Coordinates of C-alpha atoms in Angstrom, one line a residue:
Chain F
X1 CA 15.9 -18.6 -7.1
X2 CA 17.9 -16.0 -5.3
X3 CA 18.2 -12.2 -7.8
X4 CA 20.8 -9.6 -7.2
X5 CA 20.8 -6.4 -9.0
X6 CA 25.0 -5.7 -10.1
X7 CA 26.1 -2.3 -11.5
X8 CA 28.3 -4.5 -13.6
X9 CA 27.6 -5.0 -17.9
X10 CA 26.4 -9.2 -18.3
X11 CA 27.3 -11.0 -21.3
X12 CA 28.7 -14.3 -21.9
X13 CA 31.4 -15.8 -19.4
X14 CA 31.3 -12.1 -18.1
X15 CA 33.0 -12.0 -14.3
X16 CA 30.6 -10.5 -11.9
X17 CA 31.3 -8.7 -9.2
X18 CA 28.9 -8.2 -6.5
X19 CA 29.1 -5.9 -3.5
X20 CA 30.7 -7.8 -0.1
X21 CA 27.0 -7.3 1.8
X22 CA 25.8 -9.1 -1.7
X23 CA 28.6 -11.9 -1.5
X24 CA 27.6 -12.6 2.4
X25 CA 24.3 -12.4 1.9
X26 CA 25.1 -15.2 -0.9
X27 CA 26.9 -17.5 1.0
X28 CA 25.8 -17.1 4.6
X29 CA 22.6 -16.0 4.8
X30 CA 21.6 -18.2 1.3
X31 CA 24.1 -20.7 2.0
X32 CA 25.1 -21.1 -1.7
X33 CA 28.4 -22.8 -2.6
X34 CA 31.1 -22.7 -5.7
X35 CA 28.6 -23.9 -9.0
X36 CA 25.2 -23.4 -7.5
X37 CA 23.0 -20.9 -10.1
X38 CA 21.7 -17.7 -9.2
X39 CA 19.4 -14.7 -11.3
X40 CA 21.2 -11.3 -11.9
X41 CA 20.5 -8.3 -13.8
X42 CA 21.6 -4.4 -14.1
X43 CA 18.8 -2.7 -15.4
X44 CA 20.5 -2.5 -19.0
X45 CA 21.4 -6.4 -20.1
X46 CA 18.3 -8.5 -19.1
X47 CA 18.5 -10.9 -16.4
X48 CA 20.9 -13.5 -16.6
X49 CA 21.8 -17.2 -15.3
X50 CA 24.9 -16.9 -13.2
X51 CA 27.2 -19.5 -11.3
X52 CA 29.2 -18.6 -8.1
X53 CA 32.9 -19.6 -9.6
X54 CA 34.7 -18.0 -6.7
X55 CA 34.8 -17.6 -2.9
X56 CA 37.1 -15.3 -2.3
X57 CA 37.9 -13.4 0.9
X58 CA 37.1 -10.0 -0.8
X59 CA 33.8 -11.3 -1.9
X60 CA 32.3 -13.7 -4.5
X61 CA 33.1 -14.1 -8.0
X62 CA 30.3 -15.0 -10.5
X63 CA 30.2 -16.3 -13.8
X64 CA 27.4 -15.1 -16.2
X65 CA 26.0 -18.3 -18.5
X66 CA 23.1 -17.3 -20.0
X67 CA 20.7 -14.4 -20.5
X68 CA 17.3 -15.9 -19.3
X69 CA 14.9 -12.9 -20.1
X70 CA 15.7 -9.8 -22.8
X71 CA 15.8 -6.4 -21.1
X72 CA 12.3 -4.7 -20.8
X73 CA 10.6 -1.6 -18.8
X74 CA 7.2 -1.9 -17.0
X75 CA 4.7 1.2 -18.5
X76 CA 6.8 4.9 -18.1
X77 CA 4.5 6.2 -14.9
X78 CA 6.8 8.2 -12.2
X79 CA 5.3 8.5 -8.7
X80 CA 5.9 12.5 -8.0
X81 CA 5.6 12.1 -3.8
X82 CA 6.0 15.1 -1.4
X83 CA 8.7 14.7 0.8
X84 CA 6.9 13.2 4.4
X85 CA 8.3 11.1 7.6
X86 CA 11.0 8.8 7.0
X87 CA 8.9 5.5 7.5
X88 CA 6.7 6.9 5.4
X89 CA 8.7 7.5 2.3
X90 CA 10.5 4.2 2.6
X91 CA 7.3 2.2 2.7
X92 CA 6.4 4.3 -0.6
X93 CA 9.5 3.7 -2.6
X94 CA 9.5 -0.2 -1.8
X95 CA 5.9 0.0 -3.0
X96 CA 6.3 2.0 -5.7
X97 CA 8.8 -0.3 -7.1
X98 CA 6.9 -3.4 -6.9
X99 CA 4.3 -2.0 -8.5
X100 CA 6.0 -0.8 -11.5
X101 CA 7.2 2.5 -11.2
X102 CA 9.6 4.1 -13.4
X103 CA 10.7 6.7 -11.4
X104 CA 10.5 8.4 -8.0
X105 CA 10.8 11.9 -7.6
X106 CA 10.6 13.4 -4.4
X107 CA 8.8 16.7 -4.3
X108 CA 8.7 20.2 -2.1
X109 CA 5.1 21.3 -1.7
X110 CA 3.7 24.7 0.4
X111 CA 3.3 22.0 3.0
X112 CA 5.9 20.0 3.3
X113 CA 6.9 19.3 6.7
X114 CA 10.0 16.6 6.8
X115 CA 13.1 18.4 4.5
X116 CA 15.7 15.5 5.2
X117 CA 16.0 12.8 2.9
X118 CA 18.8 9.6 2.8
X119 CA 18.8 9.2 -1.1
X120 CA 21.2 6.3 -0.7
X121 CA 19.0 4.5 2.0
X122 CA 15.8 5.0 -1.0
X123 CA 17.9 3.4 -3.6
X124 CA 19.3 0.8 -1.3
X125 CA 15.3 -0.2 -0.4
X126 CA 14.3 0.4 -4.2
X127 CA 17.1 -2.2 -5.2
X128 CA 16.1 -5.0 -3.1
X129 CA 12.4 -4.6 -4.3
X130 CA 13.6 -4.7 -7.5
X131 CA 15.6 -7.9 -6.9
X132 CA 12.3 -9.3 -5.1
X133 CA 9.7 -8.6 -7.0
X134 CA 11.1 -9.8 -10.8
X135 CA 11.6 -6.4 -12.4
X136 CA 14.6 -5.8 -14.9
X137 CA 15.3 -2.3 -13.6
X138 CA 15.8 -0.4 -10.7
X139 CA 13.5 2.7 -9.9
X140 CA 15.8 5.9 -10.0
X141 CA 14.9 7.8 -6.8
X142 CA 15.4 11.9 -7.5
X143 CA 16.7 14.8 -5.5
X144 CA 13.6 16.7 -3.8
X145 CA 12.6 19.4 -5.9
X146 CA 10.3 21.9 -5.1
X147 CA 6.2 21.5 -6.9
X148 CA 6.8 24.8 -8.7
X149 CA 9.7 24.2 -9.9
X150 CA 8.9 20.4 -11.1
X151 CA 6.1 21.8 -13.1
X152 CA 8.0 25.1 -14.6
X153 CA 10.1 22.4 -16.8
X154 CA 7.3 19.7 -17.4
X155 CA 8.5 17.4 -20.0
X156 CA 5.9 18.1 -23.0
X157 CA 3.5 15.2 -23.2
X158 CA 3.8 13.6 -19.6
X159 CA 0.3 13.4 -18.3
X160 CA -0.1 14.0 -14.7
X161 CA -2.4 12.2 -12.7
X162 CA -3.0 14.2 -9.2
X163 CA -4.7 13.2 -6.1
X164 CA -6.6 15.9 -4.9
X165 CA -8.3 15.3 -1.5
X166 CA -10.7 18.0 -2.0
X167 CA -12.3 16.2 -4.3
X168 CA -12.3 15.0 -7.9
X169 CA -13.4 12.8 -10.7
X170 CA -14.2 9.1 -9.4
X171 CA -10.8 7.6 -10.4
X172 CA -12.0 5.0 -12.4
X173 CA -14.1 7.4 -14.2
X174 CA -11.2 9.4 -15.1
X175 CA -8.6 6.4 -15.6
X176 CA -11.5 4.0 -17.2
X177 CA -11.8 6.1 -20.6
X178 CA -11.1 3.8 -23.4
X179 CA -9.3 6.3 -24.6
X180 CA -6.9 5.9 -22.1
X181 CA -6.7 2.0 -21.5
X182 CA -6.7 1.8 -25.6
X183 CA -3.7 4.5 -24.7
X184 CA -4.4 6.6 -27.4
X185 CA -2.2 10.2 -26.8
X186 CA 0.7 10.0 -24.9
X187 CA 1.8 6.9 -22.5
X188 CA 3.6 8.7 -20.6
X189 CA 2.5 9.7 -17.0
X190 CA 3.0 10.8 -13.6
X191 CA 0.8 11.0 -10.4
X192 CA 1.4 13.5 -8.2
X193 CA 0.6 12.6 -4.4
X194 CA 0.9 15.5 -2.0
X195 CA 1.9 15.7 2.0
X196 CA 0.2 15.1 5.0
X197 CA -2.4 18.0 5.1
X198 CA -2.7 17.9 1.5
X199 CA -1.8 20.9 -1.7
X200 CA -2.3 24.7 -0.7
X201 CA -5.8 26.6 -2.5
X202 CA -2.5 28.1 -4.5
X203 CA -0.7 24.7 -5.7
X204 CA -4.4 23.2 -6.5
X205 CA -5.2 26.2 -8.5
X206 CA -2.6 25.8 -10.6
X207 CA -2.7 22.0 -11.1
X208 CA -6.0 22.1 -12.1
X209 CA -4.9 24.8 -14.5
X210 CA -2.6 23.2 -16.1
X211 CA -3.6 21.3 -19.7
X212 CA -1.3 18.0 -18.6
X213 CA -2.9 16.9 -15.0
X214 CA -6.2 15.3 -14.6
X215 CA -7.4 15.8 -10.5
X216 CA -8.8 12.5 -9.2
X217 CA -10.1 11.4 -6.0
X218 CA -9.0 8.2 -3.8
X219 CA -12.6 7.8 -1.8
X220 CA -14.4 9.7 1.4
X221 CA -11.7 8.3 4.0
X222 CA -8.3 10.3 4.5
X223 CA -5.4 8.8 3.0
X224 CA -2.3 8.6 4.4
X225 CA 0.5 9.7 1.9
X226 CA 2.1 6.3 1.5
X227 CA -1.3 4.5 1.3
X228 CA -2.3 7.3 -1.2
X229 CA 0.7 6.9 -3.3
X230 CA 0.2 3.1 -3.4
X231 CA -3.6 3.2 -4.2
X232 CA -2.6 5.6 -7.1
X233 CA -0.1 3.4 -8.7
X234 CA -2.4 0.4 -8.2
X235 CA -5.2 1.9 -10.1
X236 CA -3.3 3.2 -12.9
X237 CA -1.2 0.1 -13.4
X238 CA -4.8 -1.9 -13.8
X239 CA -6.4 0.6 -15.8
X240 CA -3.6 2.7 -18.2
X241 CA -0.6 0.6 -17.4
X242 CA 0.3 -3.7 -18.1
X243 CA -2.1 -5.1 -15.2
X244 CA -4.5 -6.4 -17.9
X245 CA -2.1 -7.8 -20.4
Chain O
X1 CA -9.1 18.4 15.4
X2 CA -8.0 15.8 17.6
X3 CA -9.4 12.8 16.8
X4 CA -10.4 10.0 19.6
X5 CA -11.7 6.1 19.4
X6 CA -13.2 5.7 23.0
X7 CA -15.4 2.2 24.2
X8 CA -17.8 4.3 26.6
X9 CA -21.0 5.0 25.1
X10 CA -21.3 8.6 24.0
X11 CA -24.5 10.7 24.6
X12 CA -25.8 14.9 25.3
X13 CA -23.5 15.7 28.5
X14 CA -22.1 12.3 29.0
X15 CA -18.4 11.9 30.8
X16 CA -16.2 10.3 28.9
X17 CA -12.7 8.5 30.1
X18 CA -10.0 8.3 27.9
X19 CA -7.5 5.9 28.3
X20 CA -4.4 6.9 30.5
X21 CA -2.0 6.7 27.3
X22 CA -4.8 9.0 25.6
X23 CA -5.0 11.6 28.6
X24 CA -1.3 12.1 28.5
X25 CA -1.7 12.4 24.5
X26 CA -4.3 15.0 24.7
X27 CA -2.4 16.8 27.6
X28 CA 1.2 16.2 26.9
X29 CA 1.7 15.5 22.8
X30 CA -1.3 18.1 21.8
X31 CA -1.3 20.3 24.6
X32 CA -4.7 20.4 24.8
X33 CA -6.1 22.4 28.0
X34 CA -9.2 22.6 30.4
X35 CA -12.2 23.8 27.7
X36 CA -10.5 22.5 24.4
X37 CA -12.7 20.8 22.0
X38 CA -11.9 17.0 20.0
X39 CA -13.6 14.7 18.2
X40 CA -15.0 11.2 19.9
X41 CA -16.1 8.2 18.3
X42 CA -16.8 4.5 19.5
X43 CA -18.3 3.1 16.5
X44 CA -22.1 2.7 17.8
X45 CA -23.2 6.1 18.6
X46 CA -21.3 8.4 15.8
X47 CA -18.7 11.1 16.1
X48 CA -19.5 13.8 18.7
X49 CA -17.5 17.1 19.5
X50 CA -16.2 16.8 23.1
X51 CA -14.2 19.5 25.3
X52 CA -11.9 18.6 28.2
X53 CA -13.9 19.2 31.3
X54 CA -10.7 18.4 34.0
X55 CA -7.2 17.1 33.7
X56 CA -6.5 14.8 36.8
X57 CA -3.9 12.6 37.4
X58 CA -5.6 9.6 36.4
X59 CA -6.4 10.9 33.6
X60 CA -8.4 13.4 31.2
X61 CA -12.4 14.2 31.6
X62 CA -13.9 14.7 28.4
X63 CA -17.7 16.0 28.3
X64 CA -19.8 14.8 25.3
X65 CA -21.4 17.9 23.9
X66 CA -23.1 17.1 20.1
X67 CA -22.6 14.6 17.8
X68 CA -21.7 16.0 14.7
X69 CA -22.0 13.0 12.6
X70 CA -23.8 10.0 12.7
X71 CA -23.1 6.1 13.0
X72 CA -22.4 4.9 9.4
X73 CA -20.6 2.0 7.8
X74 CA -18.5 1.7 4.7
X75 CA -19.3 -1.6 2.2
X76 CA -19.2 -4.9 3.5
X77 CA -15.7 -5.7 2.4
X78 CA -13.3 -8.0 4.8
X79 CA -9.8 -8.4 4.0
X80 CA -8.5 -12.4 4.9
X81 CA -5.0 -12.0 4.9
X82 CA -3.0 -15.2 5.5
X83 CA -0.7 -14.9 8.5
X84 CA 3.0 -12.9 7.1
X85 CA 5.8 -11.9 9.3
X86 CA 5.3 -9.2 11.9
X87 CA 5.4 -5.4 10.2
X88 CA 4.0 -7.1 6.8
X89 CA 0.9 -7.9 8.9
X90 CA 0.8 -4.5 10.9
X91 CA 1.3 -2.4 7.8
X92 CA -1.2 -4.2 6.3
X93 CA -4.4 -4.0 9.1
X94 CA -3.1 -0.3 9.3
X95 CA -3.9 0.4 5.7
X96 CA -6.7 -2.0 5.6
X97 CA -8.3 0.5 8.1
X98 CA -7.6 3.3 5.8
X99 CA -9.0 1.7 2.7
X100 CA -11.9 1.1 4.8
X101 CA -12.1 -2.5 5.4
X102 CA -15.2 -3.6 7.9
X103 CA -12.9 -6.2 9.2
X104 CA -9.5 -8.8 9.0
X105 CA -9.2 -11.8 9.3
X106 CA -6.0 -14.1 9.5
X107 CA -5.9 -17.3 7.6
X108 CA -3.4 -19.9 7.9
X109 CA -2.7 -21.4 4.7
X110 CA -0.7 -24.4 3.3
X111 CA 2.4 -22.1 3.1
X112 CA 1.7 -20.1 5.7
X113 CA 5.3 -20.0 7.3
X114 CA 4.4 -17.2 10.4
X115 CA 1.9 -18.7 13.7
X116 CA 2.2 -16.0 16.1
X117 CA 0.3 -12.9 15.8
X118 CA 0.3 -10.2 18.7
X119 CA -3.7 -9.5 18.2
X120 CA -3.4 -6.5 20.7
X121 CA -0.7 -5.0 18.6
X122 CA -2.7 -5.1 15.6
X123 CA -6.2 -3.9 17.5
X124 CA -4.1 -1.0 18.7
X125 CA -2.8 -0.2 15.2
X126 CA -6.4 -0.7 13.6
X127 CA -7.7 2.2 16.4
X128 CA -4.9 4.6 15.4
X129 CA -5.3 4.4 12.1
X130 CA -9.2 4.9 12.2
X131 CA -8.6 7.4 14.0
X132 CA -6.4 9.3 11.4
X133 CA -8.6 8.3 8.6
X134 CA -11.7 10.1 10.0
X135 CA -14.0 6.5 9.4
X136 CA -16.4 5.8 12.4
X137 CA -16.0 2.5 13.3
X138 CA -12.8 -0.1 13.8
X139 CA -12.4 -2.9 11.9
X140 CA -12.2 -6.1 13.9
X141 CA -9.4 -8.0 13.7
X142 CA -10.0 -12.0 14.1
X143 CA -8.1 -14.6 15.3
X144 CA -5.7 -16.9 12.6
X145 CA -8.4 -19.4 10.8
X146 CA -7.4 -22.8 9.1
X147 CA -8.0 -22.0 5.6
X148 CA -10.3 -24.9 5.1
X149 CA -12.1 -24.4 8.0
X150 CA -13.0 -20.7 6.7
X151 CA -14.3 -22.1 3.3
X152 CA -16.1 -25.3 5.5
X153 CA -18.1 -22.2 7.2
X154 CA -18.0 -19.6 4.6
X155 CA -21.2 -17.1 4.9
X156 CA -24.0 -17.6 2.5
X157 CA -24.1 -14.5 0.3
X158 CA -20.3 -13.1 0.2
X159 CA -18.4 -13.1 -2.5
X160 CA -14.4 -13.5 -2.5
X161 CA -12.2 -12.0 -4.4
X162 CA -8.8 -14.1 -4.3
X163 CA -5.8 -12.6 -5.7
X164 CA -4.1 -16.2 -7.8
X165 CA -0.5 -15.2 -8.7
X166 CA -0.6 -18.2 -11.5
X167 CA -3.4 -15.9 -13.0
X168 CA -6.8 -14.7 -13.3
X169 CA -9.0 -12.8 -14.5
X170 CA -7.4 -9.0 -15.0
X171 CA -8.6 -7.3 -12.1
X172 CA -10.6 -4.3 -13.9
X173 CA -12.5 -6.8 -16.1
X174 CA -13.2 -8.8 -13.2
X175 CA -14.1 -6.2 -11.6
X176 CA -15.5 -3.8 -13.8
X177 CA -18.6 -5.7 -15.1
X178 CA -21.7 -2.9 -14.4
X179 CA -23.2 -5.8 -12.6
X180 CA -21.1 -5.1 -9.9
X181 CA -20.4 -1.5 -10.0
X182 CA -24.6 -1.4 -9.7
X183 CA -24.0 -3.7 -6.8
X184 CA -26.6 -6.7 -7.8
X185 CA -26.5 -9.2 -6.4
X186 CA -24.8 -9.5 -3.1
X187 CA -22.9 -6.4 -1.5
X188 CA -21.2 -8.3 1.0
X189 CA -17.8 -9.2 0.0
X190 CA -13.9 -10.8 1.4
X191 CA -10.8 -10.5 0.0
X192 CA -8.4 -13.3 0.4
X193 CA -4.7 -13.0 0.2
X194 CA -2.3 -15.9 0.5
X195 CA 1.1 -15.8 2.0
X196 CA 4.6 -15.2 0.5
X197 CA 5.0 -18.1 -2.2
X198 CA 1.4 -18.3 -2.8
X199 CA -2.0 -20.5 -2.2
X200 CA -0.8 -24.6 -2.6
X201 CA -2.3 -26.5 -5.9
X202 CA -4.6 -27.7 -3.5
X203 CA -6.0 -24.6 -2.1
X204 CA -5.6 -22.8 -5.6
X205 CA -8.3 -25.5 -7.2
X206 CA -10.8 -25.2 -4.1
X207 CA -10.9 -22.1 -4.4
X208 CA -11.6 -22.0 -8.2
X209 CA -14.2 -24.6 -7.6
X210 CA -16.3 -22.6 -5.3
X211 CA -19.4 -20.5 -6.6
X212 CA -18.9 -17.4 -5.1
X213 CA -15.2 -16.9 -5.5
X214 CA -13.6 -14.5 -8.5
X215 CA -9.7 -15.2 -9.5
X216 CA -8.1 -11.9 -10.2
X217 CA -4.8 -11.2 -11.1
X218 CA -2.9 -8.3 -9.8
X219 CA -0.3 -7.7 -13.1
X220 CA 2.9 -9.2 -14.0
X221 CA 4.7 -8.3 -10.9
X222 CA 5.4 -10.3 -7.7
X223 CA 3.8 -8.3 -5.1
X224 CA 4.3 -9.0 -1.4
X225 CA 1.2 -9.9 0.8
X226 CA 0.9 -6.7 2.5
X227 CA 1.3 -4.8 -1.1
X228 CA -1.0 -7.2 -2.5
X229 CA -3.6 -6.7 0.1
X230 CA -3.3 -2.4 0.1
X231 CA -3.7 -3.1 -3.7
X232 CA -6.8 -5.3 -4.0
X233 CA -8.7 -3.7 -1.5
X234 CA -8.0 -0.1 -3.6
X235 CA -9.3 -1.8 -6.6
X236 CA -12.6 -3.2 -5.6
X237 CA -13.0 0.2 -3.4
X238 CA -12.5 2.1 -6.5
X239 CA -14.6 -0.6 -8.9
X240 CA -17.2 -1.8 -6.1
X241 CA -17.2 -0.3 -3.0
X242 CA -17.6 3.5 -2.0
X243 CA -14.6 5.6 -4.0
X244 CA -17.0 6.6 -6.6
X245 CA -19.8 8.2 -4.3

C-alpha cells in the first residue's frame, strides 16, 4: 500500500493535505482514484488509514479513518557523517534512514574536502526512505557543524561509537559486550564516520580521549565514507539496537 | 598512491600497458609525469610499485619495479543478488567490492521484475572500486542465473546465508555461534538476496528446506536490495569473515 509522510496532525475524519508532487504522484504515477485507501503518517500521530475524498485541481484531499499503528521511534543512534561528495552523502542519508537512524548530523573535520550541502534535497531523500521503508518518523538531517565544536557541547550520556581506520577494537568485540546488547548504561549513541582520508593524528587524539567514544574498526579494506557509515549503522542496529527483537 | 587494476601479467622490469582511458587518468586527472611511481595489481601476481617509463600517444608505459605485496584472497564469501533496477545493482557490486566479496552473482527470482544487466558496466565498477579499496583481486561478476537452476547446481560445501523478510533467525545469533566465528566447518560461503517484494512462498520454503542454508533476519525494517546486500555482507564480515583479524 502506497505511504506518504504529511506535515499535517492525523486524527479522526482529519482533512489531509498533501504537497501537489504528493497529490500527482497519487493519482498519476499510482493511479489511485476518489475512495481508494492509502498509509500516512507525520512522525508524531502513528500511521494512519486514509481515503482520497477529493481531486481537486490544487491537489488531493484525504480523509484520515483510522490510526493503523501507535507512534514509535526505532533505538536513539544518530549517524555523525563528515561532510563528502554530493552522491556520497545522499546515498548515506537514504541508508541511514532505512536502517534506523534517528538523526543525521553532518560534520566539519580537519579534512573535509566538499563544504556545500542542499539540506532540503537530504530531507526530501530522507522522507521518501522513510515513506519506503515503514518507519514512523522522518530522520532530521542537521546543519554541518564543525568535529570540535560537535564534541565541546556533547550531550552527557550519548555514547559515541567512532570508526577509526587506523585501527581499533574488532567491532563486534566492542559492540558484542553483554553489557551493551543487555543495554545496561545509557541507550543512547552516536557513530561518528569521518571523510575520505580519514580523522587528523589531532581529531583521533582527542576522540580517543574522550570518556564517551569507543574507536572501532570496519576490517583491512578501505571503506568508502558512505559504505563505512552504512556498515556502522548495520552492526550497531544488530548488536545494541532492535535487529534481534 | 595511485592505485591501478591492469590484465598483463606483472614481473621484475616487465612493461606494463595501461588502458587508454587509464593513460589519460594517470597523465591528465593525476598529472602524473615521466619517473612517477603507482601501484599495479592484476589479481594473480600481487601489488607491485611501478613508475611511468614514457607517455606516448597511445598511451602510458609503466615499468614493473617490486612487488610490494603479495597475491592474497579475502574469505570465500559470494554475494547472489537477484537482478534490481539499474543504480540499485551498480551501487551494490560497488560496495560488494569494498566489503570484500570474492564474487556476484545475479539470480533471477520469482519476483524478479528487472532482465537486463549491462555486465560491462558493472565489471568496470567492480575494478574501480577495488581499486580504491586497496583489495588485490576483482570480484567476478556472473551472468543472471534462474534461481532454481542455482540451487539444482549448488556447490557441495558452501553455506548460504538468505536474508527472509517474513523472518529468521536474528542475524548476530545466527551468526554469532563460536562455531562459526572459529570457522568449522566449511569457510566457503554465499549470500543470497532476493528482489524488491521478496523471495515467492515457493522459493522461501526451498530454501528453508535445504541443508546448508541459514534464514537471517535483517531487523524490523524494509530494507531495499542494495541496502540489504551492503548490510548482510558487513555482518558475516564482521561475525565470520576477516573484520576481526
Amino acid at each position: 500500500m502506497v505511504r506518504l509522510h504529511v506535515p499535517t496532525p492525523l486524527s479522526p475524519d482529519a482533512a489531509v493535505l498533501p504537497t501537489l508532487d504528493q497529490s500527482r504522484y497519487l493519482t498519476q504515477v499510482m493511479r489511485l482514484k476518489i475512495g481508494d485507501s492509502l498509509l500516512v503518517f507525520n512522525g508524531i500521530d502513528g500511521e494512519w488509514c486514509c481515503v482520497i475524498a477529493e481531486i481537486l485541481k490544487k491537489g488531493v484531499v484525504l480523509r484520515a479513518e483510522e490510526q493503523v499503528r501507535p507512534q514509535s521511534m526505532g533505538p536513539d543512534v544518530q549517524l555523525l557523517i563528515s561532510v563528502v561528495k554530493k552522491s556520497a552523502l545522499e546515498f548515506a542519508v537514504e541508508k541511514a534512514t532505512e536502517l534506523g537512524a534517528r538523526r543525521v548530523g553532518l560534520v566539519v573535520t580537519h579534512r573535509t574536502q566538499t563544504q556545500h550541502v542542499r539540506l532540503d534535497r537530504l530531507d526530501a531523500i530522507a522522507i521518501e526512505a522513510a515513506e519506503q521503508t515503514g518507519r514512523l518518523d522522518v530522520p532530521m538531517i542537521d546543519e554541518p557543524v564543525k568535529l570540535a565544536d560537535l564534541l565541546d557541547g556533547w550531550e552527557a550520556g550519548r555514547r559515541l561509537m567512532f570508526c577509526d581506520e587506523t585501527g581499533g577494537a574488532p567491532v563486534m568485540e566492542a559492540l558484542g559486550k553483554p553489557s551493551l546488547s543487555r543495554g545496561e548504561g545509557s541507550r543512547k549513541w552516536a557513530i561518528l564516520i569521518g571523510p575520505e582520508g580519514g580523522f587528523s593524528p589531532e581529531e583521533r587524539e582527542r576522540l580517543r580521549s574522550l570518556p564517551f567514544t569507543i574507536a572501532v574498526s570496519l576490517g583491512p579494506r578501505i571503506l568508502r565514507a558512505d559504505t563505512a557509515a552504512i556498515a556502522a549503522l548495520t552492526l550497531w542496529q544488530a548488536a545494541v539496537g532492535d535487529w534481534d527483537r
